[in-house]
Coordinates of C-alpha atoms and ligand atoms in Angstrom, one line a residue:
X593 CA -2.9 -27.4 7.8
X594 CA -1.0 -27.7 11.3
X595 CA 1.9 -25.4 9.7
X596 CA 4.0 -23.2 11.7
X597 CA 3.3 -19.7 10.5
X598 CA 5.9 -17.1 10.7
X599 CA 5.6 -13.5 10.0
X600 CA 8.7 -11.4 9.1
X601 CA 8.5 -8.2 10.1
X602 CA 9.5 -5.0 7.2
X603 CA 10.0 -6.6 4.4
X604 CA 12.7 -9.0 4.5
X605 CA 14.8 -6.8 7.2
X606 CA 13.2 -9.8 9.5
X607 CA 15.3 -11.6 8.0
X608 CA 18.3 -9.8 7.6
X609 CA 18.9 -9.3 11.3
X610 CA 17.6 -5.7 11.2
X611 CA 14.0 -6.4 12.7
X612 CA 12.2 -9.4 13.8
X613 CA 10.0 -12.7 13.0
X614 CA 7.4 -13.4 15.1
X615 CA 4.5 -16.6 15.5
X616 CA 1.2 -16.0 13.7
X617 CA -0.9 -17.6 15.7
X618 CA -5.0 -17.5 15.6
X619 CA -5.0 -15.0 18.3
X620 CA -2.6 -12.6 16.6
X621 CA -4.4 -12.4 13.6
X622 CA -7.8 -12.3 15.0
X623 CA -9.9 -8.8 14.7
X624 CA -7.5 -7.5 11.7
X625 CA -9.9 -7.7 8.8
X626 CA -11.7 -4.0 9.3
X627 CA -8.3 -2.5 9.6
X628 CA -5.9 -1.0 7.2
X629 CA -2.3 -1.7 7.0
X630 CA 0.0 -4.4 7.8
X631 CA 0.4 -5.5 11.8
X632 CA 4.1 -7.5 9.9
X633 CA 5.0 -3.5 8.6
X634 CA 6.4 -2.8 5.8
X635 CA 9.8 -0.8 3.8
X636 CA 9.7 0.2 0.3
X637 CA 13.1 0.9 0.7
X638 CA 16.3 -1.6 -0.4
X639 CA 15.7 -5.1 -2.0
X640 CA 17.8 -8.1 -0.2
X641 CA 20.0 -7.7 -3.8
X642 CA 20.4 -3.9 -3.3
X643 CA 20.5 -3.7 0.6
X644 CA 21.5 0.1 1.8
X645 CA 23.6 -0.2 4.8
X646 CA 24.8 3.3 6.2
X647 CA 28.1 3.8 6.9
X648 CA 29.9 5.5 9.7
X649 CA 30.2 9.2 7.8
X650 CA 26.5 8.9 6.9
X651 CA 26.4 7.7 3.3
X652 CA 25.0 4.6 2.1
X653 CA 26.5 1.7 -0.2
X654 CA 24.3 -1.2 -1.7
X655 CA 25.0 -4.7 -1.0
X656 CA 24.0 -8.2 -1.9
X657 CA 22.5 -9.5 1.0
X658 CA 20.8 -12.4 -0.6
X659 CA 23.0 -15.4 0.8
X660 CA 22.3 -13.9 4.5
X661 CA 18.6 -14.5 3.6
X662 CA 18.5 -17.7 2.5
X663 CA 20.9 -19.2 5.6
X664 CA 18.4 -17.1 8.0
X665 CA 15.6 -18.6 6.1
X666 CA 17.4 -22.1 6.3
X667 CA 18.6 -21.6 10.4
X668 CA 14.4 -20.6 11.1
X669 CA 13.3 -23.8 9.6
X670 CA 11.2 -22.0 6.5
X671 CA 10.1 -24.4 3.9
X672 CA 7.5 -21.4 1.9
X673 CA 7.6 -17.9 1.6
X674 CA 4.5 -16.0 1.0
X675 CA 5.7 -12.2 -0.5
X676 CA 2.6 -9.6 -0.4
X677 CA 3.4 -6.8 -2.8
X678 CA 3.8 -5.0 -6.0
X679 CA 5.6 -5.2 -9.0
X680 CA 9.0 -4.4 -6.6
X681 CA 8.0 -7.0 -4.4
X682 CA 7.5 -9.7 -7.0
X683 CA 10.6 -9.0 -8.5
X684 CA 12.5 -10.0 -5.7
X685 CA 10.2 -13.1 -5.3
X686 CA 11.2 -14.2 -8.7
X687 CA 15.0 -13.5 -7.8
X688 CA 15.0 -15.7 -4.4
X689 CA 13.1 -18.2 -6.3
X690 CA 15.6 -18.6 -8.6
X691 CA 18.0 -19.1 -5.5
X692 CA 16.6 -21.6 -4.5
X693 CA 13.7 -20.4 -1.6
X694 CA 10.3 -21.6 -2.5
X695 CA 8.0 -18.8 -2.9
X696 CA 4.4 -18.1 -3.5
X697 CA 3.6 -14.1 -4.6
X698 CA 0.4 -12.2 -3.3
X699 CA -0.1 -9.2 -5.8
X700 CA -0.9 -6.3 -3.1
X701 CA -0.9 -2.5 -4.5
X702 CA -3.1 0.0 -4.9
X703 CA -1.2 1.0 -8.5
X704 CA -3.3 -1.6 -10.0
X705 CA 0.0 -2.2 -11.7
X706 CA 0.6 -6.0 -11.8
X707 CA -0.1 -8.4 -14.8
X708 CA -2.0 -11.7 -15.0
X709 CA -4.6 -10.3 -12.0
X710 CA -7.7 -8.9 -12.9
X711 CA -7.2 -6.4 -10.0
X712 CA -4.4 -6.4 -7.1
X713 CA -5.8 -5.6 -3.8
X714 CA -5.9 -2.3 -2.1
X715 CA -6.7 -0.5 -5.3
X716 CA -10.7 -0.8 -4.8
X717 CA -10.3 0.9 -1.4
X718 CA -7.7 3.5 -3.1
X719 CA -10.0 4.1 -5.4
X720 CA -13.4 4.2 -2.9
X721 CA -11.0 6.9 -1.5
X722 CA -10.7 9.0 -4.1
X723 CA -14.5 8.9 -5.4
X724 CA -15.0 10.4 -2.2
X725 CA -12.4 13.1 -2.7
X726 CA -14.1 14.0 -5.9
X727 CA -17.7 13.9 -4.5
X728 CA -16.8 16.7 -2.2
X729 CA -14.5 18.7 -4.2
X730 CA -17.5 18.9 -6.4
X731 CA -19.2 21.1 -3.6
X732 CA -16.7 24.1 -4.0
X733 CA -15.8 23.9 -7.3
X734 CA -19.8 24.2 -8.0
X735 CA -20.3 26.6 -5.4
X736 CA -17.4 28.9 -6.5
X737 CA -17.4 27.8 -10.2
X738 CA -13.8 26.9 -9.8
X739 CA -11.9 24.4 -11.5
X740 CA -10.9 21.6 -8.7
X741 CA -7.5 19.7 -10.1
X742 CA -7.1 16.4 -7.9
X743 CA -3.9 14.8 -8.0
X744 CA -4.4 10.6 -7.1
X745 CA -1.6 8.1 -6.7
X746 CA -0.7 4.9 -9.3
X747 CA 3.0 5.8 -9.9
X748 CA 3.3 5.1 -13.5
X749 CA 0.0 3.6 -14.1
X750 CA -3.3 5.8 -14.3
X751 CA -6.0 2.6 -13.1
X752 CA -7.1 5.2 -9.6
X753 CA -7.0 8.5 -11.8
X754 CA -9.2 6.4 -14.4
X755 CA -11.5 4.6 -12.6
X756 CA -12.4 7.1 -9.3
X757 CA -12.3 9.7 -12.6
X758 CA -15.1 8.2 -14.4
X759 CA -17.2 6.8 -11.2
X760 CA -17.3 10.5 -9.9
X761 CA -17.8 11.9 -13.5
X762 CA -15.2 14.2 -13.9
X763 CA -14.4 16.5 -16.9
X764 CA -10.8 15.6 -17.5
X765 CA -8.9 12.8 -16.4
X766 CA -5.1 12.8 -17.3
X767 CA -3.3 9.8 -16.7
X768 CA 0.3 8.9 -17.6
X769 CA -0.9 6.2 -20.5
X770 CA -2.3 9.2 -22.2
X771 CA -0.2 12.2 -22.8
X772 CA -1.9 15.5 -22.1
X773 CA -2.1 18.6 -24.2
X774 CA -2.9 21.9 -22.2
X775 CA -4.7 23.5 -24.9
X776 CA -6.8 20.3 -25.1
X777 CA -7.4 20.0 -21.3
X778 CA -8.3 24.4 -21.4
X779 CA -10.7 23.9 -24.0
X780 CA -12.5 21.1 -22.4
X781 CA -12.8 23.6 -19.3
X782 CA -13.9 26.4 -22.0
X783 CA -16.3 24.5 -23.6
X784 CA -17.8 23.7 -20.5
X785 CA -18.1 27.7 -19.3
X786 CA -19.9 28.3 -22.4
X787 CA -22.2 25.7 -22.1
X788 CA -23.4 27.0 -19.0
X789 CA -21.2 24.4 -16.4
X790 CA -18.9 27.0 -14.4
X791 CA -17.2 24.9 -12.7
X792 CA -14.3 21.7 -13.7
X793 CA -12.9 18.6 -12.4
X794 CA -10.1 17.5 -13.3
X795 CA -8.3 14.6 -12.0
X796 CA -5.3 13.8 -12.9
X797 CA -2.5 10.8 -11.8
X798 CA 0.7 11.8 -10.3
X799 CA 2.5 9.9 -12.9
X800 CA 0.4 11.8 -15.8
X801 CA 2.7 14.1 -18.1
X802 CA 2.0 16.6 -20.7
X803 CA 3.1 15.2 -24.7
X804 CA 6.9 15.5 -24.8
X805 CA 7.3 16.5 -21.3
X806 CA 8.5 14.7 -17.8
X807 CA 6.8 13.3 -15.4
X808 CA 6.2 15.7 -12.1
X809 CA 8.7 14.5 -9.3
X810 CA 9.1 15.7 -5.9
X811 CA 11.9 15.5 -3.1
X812 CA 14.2 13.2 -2.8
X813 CA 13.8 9.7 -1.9
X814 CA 15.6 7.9 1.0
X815 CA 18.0 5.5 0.0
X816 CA 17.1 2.5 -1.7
X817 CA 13.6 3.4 -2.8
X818 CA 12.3 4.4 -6.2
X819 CA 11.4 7.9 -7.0
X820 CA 8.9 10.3 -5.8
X821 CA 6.4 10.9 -8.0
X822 CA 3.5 14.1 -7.5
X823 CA 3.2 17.6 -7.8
X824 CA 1.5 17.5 -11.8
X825 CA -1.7 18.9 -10.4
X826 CA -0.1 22.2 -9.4
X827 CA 1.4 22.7 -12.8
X828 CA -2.0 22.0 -14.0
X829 CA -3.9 24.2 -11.9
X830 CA -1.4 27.2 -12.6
X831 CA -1.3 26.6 -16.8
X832 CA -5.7 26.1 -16.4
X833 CA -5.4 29.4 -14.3
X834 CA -3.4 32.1 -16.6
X835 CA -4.8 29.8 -20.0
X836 CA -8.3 30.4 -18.9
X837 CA -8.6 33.0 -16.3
X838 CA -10.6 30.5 -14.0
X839 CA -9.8 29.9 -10.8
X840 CA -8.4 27.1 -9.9
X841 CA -7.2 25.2 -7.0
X842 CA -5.2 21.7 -6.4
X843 CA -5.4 19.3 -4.2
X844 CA -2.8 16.3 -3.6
X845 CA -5.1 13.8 -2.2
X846 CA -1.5 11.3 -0.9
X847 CA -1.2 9.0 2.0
X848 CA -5.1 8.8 2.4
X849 CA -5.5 6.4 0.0
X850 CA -3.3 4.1 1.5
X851 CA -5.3 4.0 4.2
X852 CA -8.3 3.6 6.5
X853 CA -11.1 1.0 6.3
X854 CA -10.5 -1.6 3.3
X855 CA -13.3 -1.7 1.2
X856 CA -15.5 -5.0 1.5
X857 CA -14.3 -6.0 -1.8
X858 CA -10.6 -5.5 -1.2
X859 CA -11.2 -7.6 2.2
X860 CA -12.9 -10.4 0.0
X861 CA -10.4 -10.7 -2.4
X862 CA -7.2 -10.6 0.1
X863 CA -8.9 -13.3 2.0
X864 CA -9.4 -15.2 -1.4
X865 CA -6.4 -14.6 -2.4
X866 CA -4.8 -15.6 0.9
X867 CA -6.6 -19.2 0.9
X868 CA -5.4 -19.5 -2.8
X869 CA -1.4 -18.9 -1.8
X870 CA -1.9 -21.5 1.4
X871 CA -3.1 -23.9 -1.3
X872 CA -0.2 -23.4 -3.7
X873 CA 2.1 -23.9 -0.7
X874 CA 0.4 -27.3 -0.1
X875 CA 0.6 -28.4 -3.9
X876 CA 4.2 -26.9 -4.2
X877 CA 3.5 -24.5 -6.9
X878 CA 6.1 -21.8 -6.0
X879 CA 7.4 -19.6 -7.8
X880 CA 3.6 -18.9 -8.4
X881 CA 1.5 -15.7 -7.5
X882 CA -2.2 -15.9 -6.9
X883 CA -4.1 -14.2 -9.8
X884 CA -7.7 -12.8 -10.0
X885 CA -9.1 -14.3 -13.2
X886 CA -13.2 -13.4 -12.6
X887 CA -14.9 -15.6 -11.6
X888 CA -11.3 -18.0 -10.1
X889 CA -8.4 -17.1 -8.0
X890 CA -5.9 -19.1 -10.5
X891 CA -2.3 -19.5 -10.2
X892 CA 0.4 -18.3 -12.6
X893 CA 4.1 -18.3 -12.9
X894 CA 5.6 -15.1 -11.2
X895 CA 8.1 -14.2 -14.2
X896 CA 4.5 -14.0 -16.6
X897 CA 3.4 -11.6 -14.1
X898 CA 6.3 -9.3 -14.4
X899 CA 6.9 -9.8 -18.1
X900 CA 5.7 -6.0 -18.8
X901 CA 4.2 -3.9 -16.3
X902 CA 0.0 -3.6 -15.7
X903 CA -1.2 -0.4 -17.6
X904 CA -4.1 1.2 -18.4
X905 CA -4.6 0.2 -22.6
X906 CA -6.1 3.7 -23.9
X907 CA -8.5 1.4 -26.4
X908 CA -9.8 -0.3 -22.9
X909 CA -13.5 0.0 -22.8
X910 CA -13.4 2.4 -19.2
X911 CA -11.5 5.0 -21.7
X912 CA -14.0 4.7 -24.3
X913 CA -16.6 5.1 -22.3
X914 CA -15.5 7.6 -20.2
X915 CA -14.9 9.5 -23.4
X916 CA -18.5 8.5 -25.0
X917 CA -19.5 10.1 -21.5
X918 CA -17.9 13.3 -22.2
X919 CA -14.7 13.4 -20.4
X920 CA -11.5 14.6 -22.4
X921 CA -7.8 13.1 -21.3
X922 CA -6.5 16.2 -22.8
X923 CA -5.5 14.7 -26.1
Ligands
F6P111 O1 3.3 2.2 -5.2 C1 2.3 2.6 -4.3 C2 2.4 4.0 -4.0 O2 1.3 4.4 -3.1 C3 2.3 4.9 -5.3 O3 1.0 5.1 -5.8 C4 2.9 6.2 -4.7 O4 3.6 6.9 -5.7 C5 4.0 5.7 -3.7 O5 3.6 4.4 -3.4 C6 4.1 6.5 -2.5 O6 5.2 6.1 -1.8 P1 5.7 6.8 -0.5 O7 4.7 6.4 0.6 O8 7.1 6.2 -0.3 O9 5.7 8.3 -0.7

């Protein structure tokens, strides 16, 4: 295109005079696609609107730092933003937008959580991930005829839970679209001991809760991010444990799904996706995010993507046939 391409480092802290912007040339980006990640970095903490800034005795306020943006954005010459992220991400998109920046939205988690896109990318290789986890918990839980409770990611959305869940046939899957009863989850695990299977995998998202109860949160999160969601699979493990007598053990697979190799399929589709949002620069749709819509990358408004959030629909034909297959979400 013979464009200038900028990359702003964190988030929009590049922007905000707390880290930099630096030249995307052809050398700077070559020999990146095996790799995880994000050479620009990333925060999920503190949106331009809500900016933490410490202050001298250590706490933090929140401050509109929007106006800074757009007159850094304005001083460095920027005519397009391209914002890579979830549903966070795009939110603030749609907000600068509205300000006035132009900006084109890449839907990037592994949550699966974003509307309007078939899939976002990152979730395949999240997903890859935790088939793997499942394939080799299998070993021990069959060896031992324990019951093996995995906990995935996906926030408030169960798409990793559901899909690495069915792919690596497991015997319960709880997600957070489909509240959980204990009793229903035990007898599954019962049912299974007397049919001869001694062993149970259960995998269950960290978002997933039990009918009328919480969701599972752990720590505290710095300031400016959302909350931290995991620990469910421990309560899980203990209730299976003193229901059923089995013996149990959970694992919290974390921070190795967001990493590693991306799958071929995730590299694919960010590549698609990333000619599709240099296009949309060049016809000046912003305020736009690249969508998968099998078999086109399409482009739709921003606000239709974040209308209501991406979750799983417990009538979707994965559920059904995860259950036709045998597996119980514990309702
Ligand atoms: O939203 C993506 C995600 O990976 C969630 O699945 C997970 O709950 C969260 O981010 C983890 O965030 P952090 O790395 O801040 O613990």
């Amino acid at each position: 295109m013979g464009w200038d391409v900028l990359g702003i480092v964190r988030g929009y802290s590049g922007l905000l005079g707390d880290d930099e912007v630096v030249r995307l040339t052809k050398d700077s980006v070559r020999g990146i696609a095996h790799m995880g990640g994000t050479i620009l970095r990333t925060t999920n903490r503190g949106s331009p609107f809500e900016y933490p800034v410490r202050q001298p005795d250590g706490r933090f306020i929140y401050i509109d730092r929007s106006d800074d943006l757009l007159q850094s954005a304005r001083d460095l010459g920027i005519d397009a933003i391209i914002a890579i992220g979830g549903d966070g991400s795009l939110k603030i998109a749609q907000r600068l937008q509205d300000k006035g920046l132009n900006m084109v939205g890449v839907p990037k988690t592994i949550d699966n959580d974003v509307s309007g896109t078939v899939t976002t990318f990152g979730f395949d290789t999240a997903v890859q991930t935790a088939l793997e986890a499942i394939d080799k918990l299998h070993t021990t839980a069959e060896s031992h005829d324990r019951v093996m409770v995995l906990e995935v990611m996906g926030r408030d959305a169960g798409f990793i839970a559901l899909h690495a869940g069915l792919a690596g046939t497991a015997d319960v899957i709880l997600i957070p679209e489909i509240p959980f009863d204990m009793e229903k989850v035990c007898g599954k695990v019962v049912a299974r001991d007397r049919a001869g299977r001694r062993f149970s995998i259960v995998v269950v998202a960290e978002g997933a809760m039990p009918r009328g109860g919480e969701v599972s949160v752990i720590g505290e999160s710095m300031p400016g991010q959302a909350k931290r969601v995991g620990g469910i699979s421990e309560l899980v493990a203990q209730e299976i444990r003193e229901r059923t007598g089995k013996e149990t053990r959970f694992m919290i697979l974390g921070h190795l799904q967001r990493g590693g190799q991306p799958t071929g399929y995730d590299r694919l589709l960010s590549a698609r996706f990333g000619g599709a949002a240099v296009r949309a620069i060049a016809d000046g749709r912003f305020g736009h995010m690249v969508a998968l819509r099998s078999p086109h990358i399409v482009t739709i408004p921003i606000e239709d993507a974040l209308r209501e959030p991406r979750r799983v629909d417990p009538d979707h034909d994965v559920v059904r046939t995860a259950r036709a297959t045998g597996i119980s979400f514990g309702d």
